[in-house]
Coordinates of C-alpha atoms in Angstrom, one line a residue:
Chain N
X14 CA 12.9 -17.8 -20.9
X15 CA 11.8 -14.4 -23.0
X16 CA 10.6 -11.5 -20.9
X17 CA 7.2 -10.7 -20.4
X18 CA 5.8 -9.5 -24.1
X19 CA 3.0 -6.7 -23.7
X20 CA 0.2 -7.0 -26.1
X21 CA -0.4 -4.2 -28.2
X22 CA -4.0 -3.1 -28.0
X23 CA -5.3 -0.7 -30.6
X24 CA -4.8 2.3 -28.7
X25 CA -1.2 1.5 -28.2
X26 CA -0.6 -0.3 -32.2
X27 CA 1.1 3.5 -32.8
X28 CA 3.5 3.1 -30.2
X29 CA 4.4 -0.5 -30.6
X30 CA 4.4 -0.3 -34.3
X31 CA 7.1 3.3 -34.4
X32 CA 9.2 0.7 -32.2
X33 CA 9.8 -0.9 -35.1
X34 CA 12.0 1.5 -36.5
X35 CA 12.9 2.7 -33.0
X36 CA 11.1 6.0 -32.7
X37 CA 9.9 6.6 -29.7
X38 CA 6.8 7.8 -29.4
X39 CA 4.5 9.9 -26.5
X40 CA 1.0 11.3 -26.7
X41 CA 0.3 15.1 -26.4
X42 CA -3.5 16.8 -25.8
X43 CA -4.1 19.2 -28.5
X44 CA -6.3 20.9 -26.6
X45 CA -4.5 21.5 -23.2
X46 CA -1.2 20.5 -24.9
X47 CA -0.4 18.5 -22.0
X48 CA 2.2 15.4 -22.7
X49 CA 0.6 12.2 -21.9
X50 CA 2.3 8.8 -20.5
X51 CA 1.2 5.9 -20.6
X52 CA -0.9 5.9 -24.0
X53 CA -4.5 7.0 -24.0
X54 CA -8.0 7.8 -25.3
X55 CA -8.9 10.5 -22.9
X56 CA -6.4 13.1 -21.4
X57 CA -5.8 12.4 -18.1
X58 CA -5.2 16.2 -18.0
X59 CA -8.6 18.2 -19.5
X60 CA -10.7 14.9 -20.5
X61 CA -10.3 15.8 -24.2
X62 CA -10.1 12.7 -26.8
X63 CA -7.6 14.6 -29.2
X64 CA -4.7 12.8 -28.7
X65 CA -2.1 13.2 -31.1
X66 CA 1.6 11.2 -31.4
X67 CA 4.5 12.9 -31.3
X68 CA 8.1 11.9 -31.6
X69 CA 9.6 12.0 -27.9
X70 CA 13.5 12.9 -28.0
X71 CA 14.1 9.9 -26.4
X72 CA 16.4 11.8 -23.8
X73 CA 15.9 12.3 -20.0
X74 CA 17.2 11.5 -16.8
X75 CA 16.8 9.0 -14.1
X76 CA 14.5 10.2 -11.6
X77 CA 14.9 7.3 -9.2
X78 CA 15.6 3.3 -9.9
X79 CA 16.3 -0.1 -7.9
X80 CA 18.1 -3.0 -8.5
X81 CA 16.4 -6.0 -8.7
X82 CA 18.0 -8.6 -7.1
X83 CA 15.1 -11.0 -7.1
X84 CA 13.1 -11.2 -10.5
X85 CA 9.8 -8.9 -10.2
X86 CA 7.9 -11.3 -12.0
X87 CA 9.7 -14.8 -13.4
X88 CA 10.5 -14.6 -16.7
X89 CA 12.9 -12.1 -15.3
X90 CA 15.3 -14.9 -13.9
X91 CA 17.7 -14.9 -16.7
X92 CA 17.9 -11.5 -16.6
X93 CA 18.4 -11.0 -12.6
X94 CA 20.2 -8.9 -11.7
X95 CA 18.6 -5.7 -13.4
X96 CA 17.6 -2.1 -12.8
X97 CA 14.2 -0.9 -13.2
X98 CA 13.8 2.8 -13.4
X99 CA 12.1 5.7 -14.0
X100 CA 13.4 8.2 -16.3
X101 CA 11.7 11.2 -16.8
X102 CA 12.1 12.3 -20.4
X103 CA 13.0 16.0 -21.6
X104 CA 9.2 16.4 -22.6
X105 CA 8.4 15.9 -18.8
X106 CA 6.7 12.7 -18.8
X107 CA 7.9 9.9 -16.3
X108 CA 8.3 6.1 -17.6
X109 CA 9.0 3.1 -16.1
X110 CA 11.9 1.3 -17.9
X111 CA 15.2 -0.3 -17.9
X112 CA 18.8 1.1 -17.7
X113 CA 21.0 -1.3 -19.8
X114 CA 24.6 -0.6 -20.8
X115 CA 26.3 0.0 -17.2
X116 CA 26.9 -2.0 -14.0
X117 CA 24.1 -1.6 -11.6
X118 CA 26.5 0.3 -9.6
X119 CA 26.9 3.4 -11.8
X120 CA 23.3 4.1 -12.0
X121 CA 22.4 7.1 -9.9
X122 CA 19.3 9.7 -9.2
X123 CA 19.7 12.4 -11.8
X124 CA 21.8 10.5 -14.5
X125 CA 22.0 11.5 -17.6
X126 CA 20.1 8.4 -20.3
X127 CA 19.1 8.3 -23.5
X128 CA 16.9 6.0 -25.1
X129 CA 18.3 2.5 -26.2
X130 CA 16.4 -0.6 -28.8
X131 CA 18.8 -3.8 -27.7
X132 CA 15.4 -5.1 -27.1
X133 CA 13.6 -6.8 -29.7
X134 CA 10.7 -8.4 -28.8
X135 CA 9.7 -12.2 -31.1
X136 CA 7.6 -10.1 -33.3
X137 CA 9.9 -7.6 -34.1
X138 CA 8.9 -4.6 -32.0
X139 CA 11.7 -3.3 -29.5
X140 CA 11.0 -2.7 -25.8
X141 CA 12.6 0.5 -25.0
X142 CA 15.2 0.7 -22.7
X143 CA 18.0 3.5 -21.9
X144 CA 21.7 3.4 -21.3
X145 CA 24.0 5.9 -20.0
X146 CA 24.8 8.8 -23.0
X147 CA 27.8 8.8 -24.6
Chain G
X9 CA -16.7 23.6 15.6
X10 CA -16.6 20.2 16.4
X11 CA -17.2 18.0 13.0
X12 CA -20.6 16.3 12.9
X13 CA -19.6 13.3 12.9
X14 CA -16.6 12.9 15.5
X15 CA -17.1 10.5 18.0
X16 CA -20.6 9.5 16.3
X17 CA -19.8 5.8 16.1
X18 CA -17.8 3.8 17.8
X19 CA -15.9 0.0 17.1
X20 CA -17.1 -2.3 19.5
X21 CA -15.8 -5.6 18.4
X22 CA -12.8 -6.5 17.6
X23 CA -10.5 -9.8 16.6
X24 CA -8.2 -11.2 14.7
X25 CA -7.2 -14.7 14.4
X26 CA -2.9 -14.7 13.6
X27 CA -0.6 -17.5 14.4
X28 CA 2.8 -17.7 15.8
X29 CA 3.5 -20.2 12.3
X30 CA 1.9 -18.2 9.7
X31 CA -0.6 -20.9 8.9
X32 CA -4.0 -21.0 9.9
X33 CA -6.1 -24.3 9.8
X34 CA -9.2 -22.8 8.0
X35 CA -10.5 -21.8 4.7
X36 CA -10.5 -18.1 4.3
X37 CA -14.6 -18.3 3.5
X38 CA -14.8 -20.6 7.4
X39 CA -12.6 -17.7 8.7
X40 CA -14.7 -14.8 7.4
X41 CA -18.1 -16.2 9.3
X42 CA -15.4 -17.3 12.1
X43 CA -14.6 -13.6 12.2
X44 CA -17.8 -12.1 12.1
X45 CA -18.9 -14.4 15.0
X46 CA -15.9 -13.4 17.3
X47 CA -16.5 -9.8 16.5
X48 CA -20.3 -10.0 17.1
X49 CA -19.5 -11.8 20.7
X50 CA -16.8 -9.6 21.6
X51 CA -19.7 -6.6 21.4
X52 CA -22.4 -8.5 23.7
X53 CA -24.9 -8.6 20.2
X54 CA -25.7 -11.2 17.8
X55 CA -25.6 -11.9 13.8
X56 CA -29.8 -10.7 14.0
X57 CA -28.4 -7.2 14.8
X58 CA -26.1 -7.1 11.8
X59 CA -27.6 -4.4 9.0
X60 CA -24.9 -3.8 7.0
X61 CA -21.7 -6.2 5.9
X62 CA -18.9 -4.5 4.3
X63 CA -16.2 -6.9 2.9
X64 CA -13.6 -6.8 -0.1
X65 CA -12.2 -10.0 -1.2
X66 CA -13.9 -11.2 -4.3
X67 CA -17.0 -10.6 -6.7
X68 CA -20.0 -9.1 -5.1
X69 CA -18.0 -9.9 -1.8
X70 CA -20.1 -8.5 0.7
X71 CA -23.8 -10.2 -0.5
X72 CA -21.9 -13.3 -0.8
X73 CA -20.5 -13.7 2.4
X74 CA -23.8 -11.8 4.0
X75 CA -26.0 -14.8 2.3
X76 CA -23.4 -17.4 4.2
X77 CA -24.7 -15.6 7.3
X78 CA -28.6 -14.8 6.4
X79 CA -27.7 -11.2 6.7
X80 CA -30.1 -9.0 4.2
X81 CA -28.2 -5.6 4.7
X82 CA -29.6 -2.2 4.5
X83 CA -26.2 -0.8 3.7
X84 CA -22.9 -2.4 2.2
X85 CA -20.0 -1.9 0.4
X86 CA -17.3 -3.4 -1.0
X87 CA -14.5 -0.3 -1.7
X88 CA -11.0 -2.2 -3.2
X89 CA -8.0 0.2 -2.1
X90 CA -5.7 -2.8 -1.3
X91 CA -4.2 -2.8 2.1
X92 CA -6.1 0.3 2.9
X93 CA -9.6 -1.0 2.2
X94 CA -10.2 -1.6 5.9
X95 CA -9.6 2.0 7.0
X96 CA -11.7 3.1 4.3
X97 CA -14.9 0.7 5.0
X98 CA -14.2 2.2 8.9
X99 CA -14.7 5.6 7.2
X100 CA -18.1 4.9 5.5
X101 CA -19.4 2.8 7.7
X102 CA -18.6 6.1 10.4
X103 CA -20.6 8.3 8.0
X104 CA -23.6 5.7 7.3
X105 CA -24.3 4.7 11.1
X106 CA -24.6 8.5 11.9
X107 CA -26.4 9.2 8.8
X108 CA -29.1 6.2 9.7
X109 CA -28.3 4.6 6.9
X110 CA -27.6 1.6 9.4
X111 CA -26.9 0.6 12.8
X112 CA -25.0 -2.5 13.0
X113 CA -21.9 -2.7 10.4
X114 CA -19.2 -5.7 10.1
X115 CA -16.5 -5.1 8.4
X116 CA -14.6 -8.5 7.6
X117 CA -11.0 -10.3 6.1
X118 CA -9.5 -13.0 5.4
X119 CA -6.6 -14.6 3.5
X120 CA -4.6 -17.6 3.4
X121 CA -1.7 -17.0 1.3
X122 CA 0.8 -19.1 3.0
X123 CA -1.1 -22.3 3.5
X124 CA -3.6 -21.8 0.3
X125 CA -3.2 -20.0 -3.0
X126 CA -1.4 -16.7 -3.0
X127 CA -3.9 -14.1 -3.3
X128 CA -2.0 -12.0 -5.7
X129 CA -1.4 -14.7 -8.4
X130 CA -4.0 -14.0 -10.8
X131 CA -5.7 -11.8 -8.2
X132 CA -7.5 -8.4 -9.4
X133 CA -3.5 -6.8 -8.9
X134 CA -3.0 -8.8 -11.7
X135 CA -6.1 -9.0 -14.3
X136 CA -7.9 -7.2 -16.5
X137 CA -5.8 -4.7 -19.4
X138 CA -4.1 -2.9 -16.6
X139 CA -2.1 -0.3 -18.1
X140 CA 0.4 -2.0 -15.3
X141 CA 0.6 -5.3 -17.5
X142 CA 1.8 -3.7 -21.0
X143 CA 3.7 -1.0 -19.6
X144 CA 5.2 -1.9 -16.1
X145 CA 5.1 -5.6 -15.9
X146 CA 7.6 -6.1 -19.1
X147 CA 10.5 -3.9 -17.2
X148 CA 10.3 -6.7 -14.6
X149 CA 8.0 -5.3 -12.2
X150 CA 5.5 -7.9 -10.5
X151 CA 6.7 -8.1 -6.9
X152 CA 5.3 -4.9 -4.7
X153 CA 9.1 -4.3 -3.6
X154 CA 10.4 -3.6 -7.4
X155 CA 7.9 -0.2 -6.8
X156 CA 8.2 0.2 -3.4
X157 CA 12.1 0.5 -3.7
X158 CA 11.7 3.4 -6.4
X159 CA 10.4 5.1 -3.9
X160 CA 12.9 4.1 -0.8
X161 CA 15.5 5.2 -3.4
X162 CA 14.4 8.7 -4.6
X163 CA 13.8 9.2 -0.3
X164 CA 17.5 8.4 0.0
X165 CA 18.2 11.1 -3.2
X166 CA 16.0 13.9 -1.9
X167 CA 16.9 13.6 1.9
X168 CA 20.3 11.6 2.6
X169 CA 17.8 9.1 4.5
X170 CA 20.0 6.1 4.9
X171 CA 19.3 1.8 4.7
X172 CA 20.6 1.8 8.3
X173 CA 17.9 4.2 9.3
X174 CA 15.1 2.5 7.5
X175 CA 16.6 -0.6 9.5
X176 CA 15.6 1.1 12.2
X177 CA 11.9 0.6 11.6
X178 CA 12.4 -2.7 11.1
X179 CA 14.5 -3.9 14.4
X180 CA 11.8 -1.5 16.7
X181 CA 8.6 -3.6 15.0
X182 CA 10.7 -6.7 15.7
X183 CA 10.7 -5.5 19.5
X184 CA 7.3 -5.1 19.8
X185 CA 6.5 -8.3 17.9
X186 CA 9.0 -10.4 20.4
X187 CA 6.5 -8.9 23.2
X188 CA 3.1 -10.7 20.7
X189 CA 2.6 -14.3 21.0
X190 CA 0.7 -14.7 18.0
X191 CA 3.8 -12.7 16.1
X192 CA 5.1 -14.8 13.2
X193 CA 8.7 -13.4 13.8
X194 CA 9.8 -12.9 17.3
X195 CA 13.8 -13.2 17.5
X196 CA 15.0 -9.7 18.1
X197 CA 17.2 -8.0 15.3
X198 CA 19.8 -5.3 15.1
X199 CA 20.5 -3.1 11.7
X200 CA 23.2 -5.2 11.1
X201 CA 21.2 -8.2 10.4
X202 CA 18.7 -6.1 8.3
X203 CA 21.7 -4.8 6.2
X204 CA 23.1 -7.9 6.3
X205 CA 19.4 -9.6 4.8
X206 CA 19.7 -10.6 1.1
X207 CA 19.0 -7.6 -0.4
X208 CA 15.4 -8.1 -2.7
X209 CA 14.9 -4.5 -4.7
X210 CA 17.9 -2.4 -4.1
X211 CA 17.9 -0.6 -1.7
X212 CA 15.7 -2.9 0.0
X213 CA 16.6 -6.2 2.0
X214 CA 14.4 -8.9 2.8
X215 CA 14.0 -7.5 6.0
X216 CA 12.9 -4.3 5.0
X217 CA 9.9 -6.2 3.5
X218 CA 6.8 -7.9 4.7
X219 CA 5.9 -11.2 5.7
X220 CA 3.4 -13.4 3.7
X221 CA 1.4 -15.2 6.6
X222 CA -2.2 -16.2 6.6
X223 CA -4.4 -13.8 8.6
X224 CA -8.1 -12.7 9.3
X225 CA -9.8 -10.3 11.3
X226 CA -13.3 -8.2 11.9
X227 CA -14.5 -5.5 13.3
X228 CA -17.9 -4.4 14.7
X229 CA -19.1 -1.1 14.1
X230 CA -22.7 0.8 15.9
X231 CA -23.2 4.3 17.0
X232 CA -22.2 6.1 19.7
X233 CA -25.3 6.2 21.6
X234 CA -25.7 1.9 21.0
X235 CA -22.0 1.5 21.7
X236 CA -22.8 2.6 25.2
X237 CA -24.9 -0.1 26.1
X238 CA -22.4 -2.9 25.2
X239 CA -20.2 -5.0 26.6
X240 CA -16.9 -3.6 25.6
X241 CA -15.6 -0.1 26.1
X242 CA -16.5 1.9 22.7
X243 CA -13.3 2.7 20.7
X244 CA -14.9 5.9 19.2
X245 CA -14.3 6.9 15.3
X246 CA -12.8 11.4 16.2
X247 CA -11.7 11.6 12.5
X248 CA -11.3 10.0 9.1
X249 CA -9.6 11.0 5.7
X250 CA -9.1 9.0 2.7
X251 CA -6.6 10.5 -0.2
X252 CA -5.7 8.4 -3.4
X253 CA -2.3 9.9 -6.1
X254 CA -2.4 6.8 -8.7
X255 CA -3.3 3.1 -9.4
X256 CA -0.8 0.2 -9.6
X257 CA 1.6 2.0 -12.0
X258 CA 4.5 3.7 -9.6
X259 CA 5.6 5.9 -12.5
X260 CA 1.9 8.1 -12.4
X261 CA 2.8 8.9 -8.7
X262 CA 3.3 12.6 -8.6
X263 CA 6.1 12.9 -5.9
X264 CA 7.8 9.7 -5.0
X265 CA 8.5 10.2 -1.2
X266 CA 5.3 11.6 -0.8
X267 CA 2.1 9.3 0.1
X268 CA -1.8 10.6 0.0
X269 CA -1.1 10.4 4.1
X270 CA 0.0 14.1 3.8
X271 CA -4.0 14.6 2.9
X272 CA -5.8 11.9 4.6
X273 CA -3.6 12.4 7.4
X274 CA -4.0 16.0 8.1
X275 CA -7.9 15.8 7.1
X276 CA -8.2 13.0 10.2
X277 CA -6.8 15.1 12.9
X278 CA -8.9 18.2 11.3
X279 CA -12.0 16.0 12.2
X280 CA -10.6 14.7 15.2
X281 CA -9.4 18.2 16.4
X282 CA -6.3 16.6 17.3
X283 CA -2.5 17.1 16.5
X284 CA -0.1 14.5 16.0
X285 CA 1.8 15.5 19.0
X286 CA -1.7 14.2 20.9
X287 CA -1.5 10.5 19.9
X288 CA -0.4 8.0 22.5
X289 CA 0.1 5.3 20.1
X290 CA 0.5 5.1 16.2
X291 CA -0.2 1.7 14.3
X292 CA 0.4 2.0 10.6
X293 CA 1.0 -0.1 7.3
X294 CA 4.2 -1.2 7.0
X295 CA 4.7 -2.9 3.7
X296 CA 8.0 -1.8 3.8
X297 CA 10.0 0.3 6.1
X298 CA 10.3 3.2 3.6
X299 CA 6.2 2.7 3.5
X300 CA 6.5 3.5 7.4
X301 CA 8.9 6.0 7.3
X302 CA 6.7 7.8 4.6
X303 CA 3.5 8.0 6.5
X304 CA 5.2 9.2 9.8
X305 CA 6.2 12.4 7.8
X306 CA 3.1 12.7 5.9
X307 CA 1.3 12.6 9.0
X308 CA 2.8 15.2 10.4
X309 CA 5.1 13.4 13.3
X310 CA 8.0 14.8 11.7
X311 CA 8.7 17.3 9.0
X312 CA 8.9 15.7 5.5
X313 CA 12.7 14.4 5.0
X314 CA 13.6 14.5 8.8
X315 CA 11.7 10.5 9.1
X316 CA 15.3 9.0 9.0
X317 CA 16.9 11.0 11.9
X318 CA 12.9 10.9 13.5
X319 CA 13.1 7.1 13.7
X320 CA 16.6 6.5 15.2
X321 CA 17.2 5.5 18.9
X322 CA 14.0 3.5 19.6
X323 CA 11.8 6.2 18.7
X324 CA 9.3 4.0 17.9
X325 CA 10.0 0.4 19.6
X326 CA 9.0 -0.5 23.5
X327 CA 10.0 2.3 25.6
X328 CA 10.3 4.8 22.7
X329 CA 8.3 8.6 22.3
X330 CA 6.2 7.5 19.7
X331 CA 5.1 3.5 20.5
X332 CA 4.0 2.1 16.4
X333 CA 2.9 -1.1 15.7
X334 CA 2.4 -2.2 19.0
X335 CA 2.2 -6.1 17.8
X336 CA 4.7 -6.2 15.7
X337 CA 3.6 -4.6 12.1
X338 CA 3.0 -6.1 8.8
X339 CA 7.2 -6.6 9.0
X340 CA 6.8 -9.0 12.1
X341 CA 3.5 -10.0 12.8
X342 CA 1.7 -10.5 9.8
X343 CA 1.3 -9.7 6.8
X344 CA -1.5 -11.8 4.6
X345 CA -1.7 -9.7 1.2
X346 CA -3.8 -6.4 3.1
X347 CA -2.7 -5.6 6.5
X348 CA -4.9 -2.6 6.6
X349 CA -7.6 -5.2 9.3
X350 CA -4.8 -5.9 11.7
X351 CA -4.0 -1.9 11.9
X352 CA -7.4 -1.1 14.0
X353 CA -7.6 -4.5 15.8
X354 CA -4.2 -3.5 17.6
X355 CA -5.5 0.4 17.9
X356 CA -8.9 -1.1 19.1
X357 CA -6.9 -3.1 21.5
X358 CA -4.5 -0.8 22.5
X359 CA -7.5 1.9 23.5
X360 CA -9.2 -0.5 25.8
X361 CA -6.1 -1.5 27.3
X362 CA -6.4 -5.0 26.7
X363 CA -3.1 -6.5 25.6
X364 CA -0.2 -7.7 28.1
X365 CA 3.0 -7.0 28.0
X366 CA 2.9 -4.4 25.1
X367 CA 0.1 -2.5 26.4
X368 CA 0.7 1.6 26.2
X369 CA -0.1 2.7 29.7
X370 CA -3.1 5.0 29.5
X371 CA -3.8 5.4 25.9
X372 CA -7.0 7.6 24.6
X373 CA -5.6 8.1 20.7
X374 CA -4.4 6.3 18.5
X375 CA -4.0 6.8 14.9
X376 CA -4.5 3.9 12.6
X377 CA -3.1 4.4 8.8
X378 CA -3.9 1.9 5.6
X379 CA -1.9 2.1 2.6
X380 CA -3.0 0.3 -0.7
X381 CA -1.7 -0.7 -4.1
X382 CA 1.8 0.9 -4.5
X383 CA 1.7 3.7 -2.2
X384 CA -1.1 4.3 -4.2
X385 CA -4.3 5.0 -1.9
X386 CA -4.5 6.0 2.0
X387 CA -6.8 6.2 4.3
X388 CA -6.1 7.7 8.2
X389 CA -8.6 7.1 11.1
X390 CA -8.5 8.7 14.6
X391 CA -10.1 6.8 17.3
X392 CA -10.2 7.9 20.9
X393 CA -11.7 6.6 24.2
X394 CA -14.3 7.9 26.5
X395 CA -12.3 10.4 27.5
X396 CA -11.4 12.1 24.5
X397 CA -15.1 12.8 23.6

């Protein structure tokens, strides 16, 4: 069974689309400059609607994760088991996500990840994930 | 200065109906009325006295279910905060009794997730374009312990707390529940058998999580000066703070191992003019143990980090310094989608000194805590007895 495909709205179509050719982008206010994650049409910062994507470096660090023994949701099963975490990215933003590429058992608070595109979705945008640099 | 509106309004009814299987034999729309009708007797007054019904589950919830009981209401409300709705509507309906706004308020719940429909499939956790749904929900989220366990997780990073610790929290509820007829689980545990529980969301185990159970409950609320008059011994609202950090996406939480407790907490006792160290007997949301370890520290019963070492020894079972969840928590007694009701029935309870066998001798304060969502949204009340006014 796939995993759980988001719909792309049309204030996320930037996002999903970059996916394509794995960029990862983030939002950033351009009038209090703050960096915004999840996508949005207002800044959850200063309520201003300029909103402009940026290229995010696609590197961060896990700020805390689980391992999911029992699916979260089940299209999950064939997948089980698998880490959810959240990474917090150099540009300070927080995202919920995956670590791929090492046993459950390596990951730890304050690991070092950088962003990864083994997923590819049935229409051809990529999930992102992150795996363990270098 | 005293706050104008401690000790203003009081709960005079209260019931719940739990049982020892997990199933109850009744629709949760029969249990609502049910509820209200227990509630209403258990106060000495009638459903002509009702002005206000204040209920949550569904569209337009509260004129629904007041039509099924001929109620036209002066007041109502409906607030959604998840598991914390109930401490919430205890807060407004506090604030709208002493403002005149009305007299008479039911607050009402009800949910049958183990014998009907679970309420979170396709429930309002679920619907709508939640940002949740494209950006959470994809990463295998979906089950409250795959957010919950972030949090257990970063806890554990920032402080050393340990799994044996939060099986503490878990084998004390247990303790209390084995002393609660009505408790769905009663066999006593040890941490061994909650580290030795399948594990669900590292690093939480199956018995660091809730039960699913079918539950309901209500509560009647008046004002001090009617409460007087009744048949039960007011259980009087001292203080009341709500505090709210995100929705149902764990990554907008702005510290993980800290809940809105450290502001809804502190705001309560401001009203109530009480310190922690003043509470007889705490009964809080346990979703999780890390969810009850959290709110103890955000509370102010212990410093924040210092919850692990806090809950060791018994701390909080039978016999312990701090008695919490008297009947047996959300962990052991039930637990049907928002345990938030069952919080102020047992503080209620415990206030009049009405339950056997777990009953804290002498307690005037208790401290009753909902938490919503994913850590998302809590809401502290302080009630007191006579005494305390």
């Amino acid at each position: 069974m796939p995993r759980l495909e988001p719909s792309s709205t049309p204030l996320s179509e930037p996002f999903w689309e970059a996916t394509r050719s794995k960029q990862l982008l983030v939002q950033r206010c351009d009038e209090c400059q703050a960096v915004v994650w999840y996508p949005r049409d207002r800044c959850p910062s200063c309520l201003g609607d300029q909103l402009r994507w940026i290229e995010a470096s696609g590197r961060g660090e896990v700020h805390t994760f689980n391992v999911m023994r029992k699916p979260g949701n089940p299209m999950m099963a064939d997948l089980t088991p698998y880490v959810i975490a959240l990474v917090e990215l150099e540009e300070g933003h927080r995202m919920a996500t995956n670590v791929v590429g090492c046993e459950p058992e390596e990951v730890h608070c304050g690991m070092a990840v950088e962003v990864a595109w083994d997923v590819e979705l049935t229409d051809g945008r990529r999930l992102p994930v992150f795996r363990p640099v270098g | 200065m005293t706050h104008p509106l401690r000790g203003q309004s009081a709960i005079v009814g209260a019931v719940d109906a739990v049982s020892p299987t997990g199933s109850l034999d009744r629709t949760a729309s029969q249990l609502e009325v049910d509820m209200v009708r227990a509630a209403l007797d258990d106060a000495g007054l009638s459903i002509r006295d009702v002005d206000s019904v204040i209920s949550t589950s569904g569209m337009m919830a509260s004129l629904d279910l007041a039509e099924r009981m001929g109620v036209r209401g002066r007041y109502t409300d409906t607030t959604m905060t998840g598991g914390s709705s109930f401490e919430v509507h205890v807060e407004h309906a506090a604030a709208a009794i002493s403002a005149g706004y009305c007299e008479v308020a039911v607050i009402v719940y009800a949910a049958t997730p183990r014998s009907g429909k679970n309420p979170f499939a396709g429930g309002p956790s679920m619907g709508g374009d939640l940002p949740f749904l494209e950006w959470d929900l994809p990463y295998g989220f979906g089950l409250p312990a795959s957010s919950y366990s972030l949090a257990a997780r970063r806890h554990m990073h920032e402080y050393g707390t340990t799994s044996e610790q939060l099986a503490e929290i878990a084998v004390a509820f247990r303790a209390w529940a084995a002393k609660n007829p009505n408790a769905y689980r009663r066999d006593p545990i040890s941490v061994d058998d909650v580290l030795a529980s399948p594990m669900v969301a590292e690093p939480l185990h199956k018995l660091d999580c809730c039960l699913v159970t079918d539950g309901a409950g209500a509560l009647v609320m008046t004002s001090a000066e009617r409460a007087r008059d009744l048949r039960r011994s007011p259980v009087y609202v001292l203080g009341a703070g709500t505090a709210h950090t995100h929705g149902m996406s764990i990554s907008q939480m702005p510290d993980l191992t800290t809940s809105g407790a450290a502001v809804s907490g502190p705001n309560a006792f401001a009203m109530a003019g009480v310190r922690p160290a003043d509470v007889d007997v705490v009964e809080l949301y346990d979703s999780f143990t890390i969810t009850a370890l959290m709110t103890l520290e955000d509370l102010g019963f212990c410093a924040k980090g210092e919850g692990g070492a806090f809950v060791e020894g018994g701390r909080l079972g039978p016999g312990g310094d701090l008695p919490t969840n008297t009947n047996g928590g959300g962990l052991s007694y039930t637990h049907p989608g928002m345990y938030g009701m069952f919080v102020l029935v047992e503080a209620v309870r415990q206030l009049r000194g009405e339950v056997v066998d777990r009953q804290v001798a002498g307690a005037e304060i208790a401290v009753a805590n909902g938490c919503g969502g994913v850590l998302s949204c809590t809401s502290t009340i302080v009630l007191g007895t006579e005494s305390t006014l």
